[in-house]
Coordinates of C-alpha atoms in Angstrom, one line a residue:
S1 CA 24.1 -11.5 -39.1
G2 CA 21.9 -12.1 -42.2
V3 CA 22.0 -11.8 -46.0
T4 CA 19.2 -11.5 -48.5
R5 CA 19.7 -11.7 -52.3
Y6 CA 17.3 -10.3 -54.9
E7 CA 17.3 -10.5 -58.7
V8 CA 16.7 -7.0 -60.0
D9 CA 16.5 -4.8 -63.1
G10 CA 16.6 -1.1 -63.6
E11 CA 18.0 1.9 -65.5
G12 CA 21.1 3.8 -64.7
N13 CA 22.7 7.1 -65.6
R14 CA 23.9 5.7 -68.9
N15 CA 20.2 5.3 -70.0
L16 CA 20.6 1.5 -70.3
N17 CA 18.0 -0.8 -68.9
S18 CA 19.7 -3.6 -67.0
G19 CA 18.0 -6.1 -69.4
E20 CA 20.2 -4.6 -72.2
I21 CA 23.4 -5.5 -70.3
P22 CA 24.3 -9.2 -70.3
G23 CA 24.5 -11.1 -67.0
S24 CA 22.5 -11.3 -63.8
K25 CA 21.7 -8.2 -61.7
I26 CA 21.3 -8.6 -58.0
K27 CA 20.7 -6.6 -54.9
L28 CA 22.4 -7.9 -51.8
E29 CA 21.4 -6.8 -48.3
C30 CA 23.5 -7.7 -45.3
I31 CA 22.8 -7.1 -41.7
V32 CA 26.2 -7.5 -40.1
P33 CA 28.5 -5.8 -37.5
V34 CA 30.3 -2.6 -38.7
K35 CA 33.7 -4.4 -39.0
T36 CA 32.2 -7.1 -41.2
A37 CA 30.4 -4.5 -43.3
K38 CA 33.6 -2.6 -43.9
H39 CA 35.3 -5.8 -45.0
I40 CA 32.5 -6.7 -47.4
M41 CA 32.4 -3.2 -48.9
T42 CA 36.2 -3.2 -49.4
A43 CA 36.1 -6.6 -51.1
I44 CA 33.2 -5.6 -53.4
S45 CA 34.7 -2.3 -54.3
E46 CA 38.1 -3.8 -55.1
K47 CA 36.7 -6.6 -57.2
Y48 CA 33.7 -5.1 -59.0
F49 CA 34.0 -1.3 -59.2
P50 CA 36.6 -1.3 -62.0
D51 CA 34.4 -3.3 -64.4
Y52 CA 30.8 -3.1 -63.3
S53 CA 28.2 -0.5 -62.5
V54 CA 27.8 -1.0 -58.8
I55 CA 25.9 0.9 -56.1
L56 CA 27.3 0.3 -52.7
Y57 CA 26.0 1.9 -49.5
S58 CA 25.9 1.5 -45.8
T59 CA 23.2 2.5 -43.3
E60 CA 22.5 1.9 -39.7
V61 CA 19.6 -0.4 -38.9
E62 CA 17.6 -1.3 -35.9
V63 CA 16.7 -5.0 -35.6
L64 CA 13.5 -5.6 -33.8
R65 CA 13.7 -9.4 -33.8
H66 CA 17.2 -9.9 -32.3
E67 CA 16.7 -13.6 -31.9
K68 CA 16.8 -13.9 -35.7
F69 CA 20.3 -12.5 -35.8
E70 CA 21.9 -14.2 -32.8
A71 CA 24.5 -16.9 -33.4
H72 CA 23.0 -20.4 -33.1
K73 CA 24.4 -22.3 -30.1

């Protein structure tokens, strides 16, 4: 499993640049098993969808460096 966090800005369908909206904007990428992804997506949607403009998606990935994602022993 792995997580990467980016600080981002952008413009959405309300024609607001993210710099005009107070607070930090992030993009979070997680490479996790399907069960974990579903748990993360449920938690994010329940906590943030009601009050924040959130884009949440899932996609299948192929990891070429498996050793980077294996549990440390």
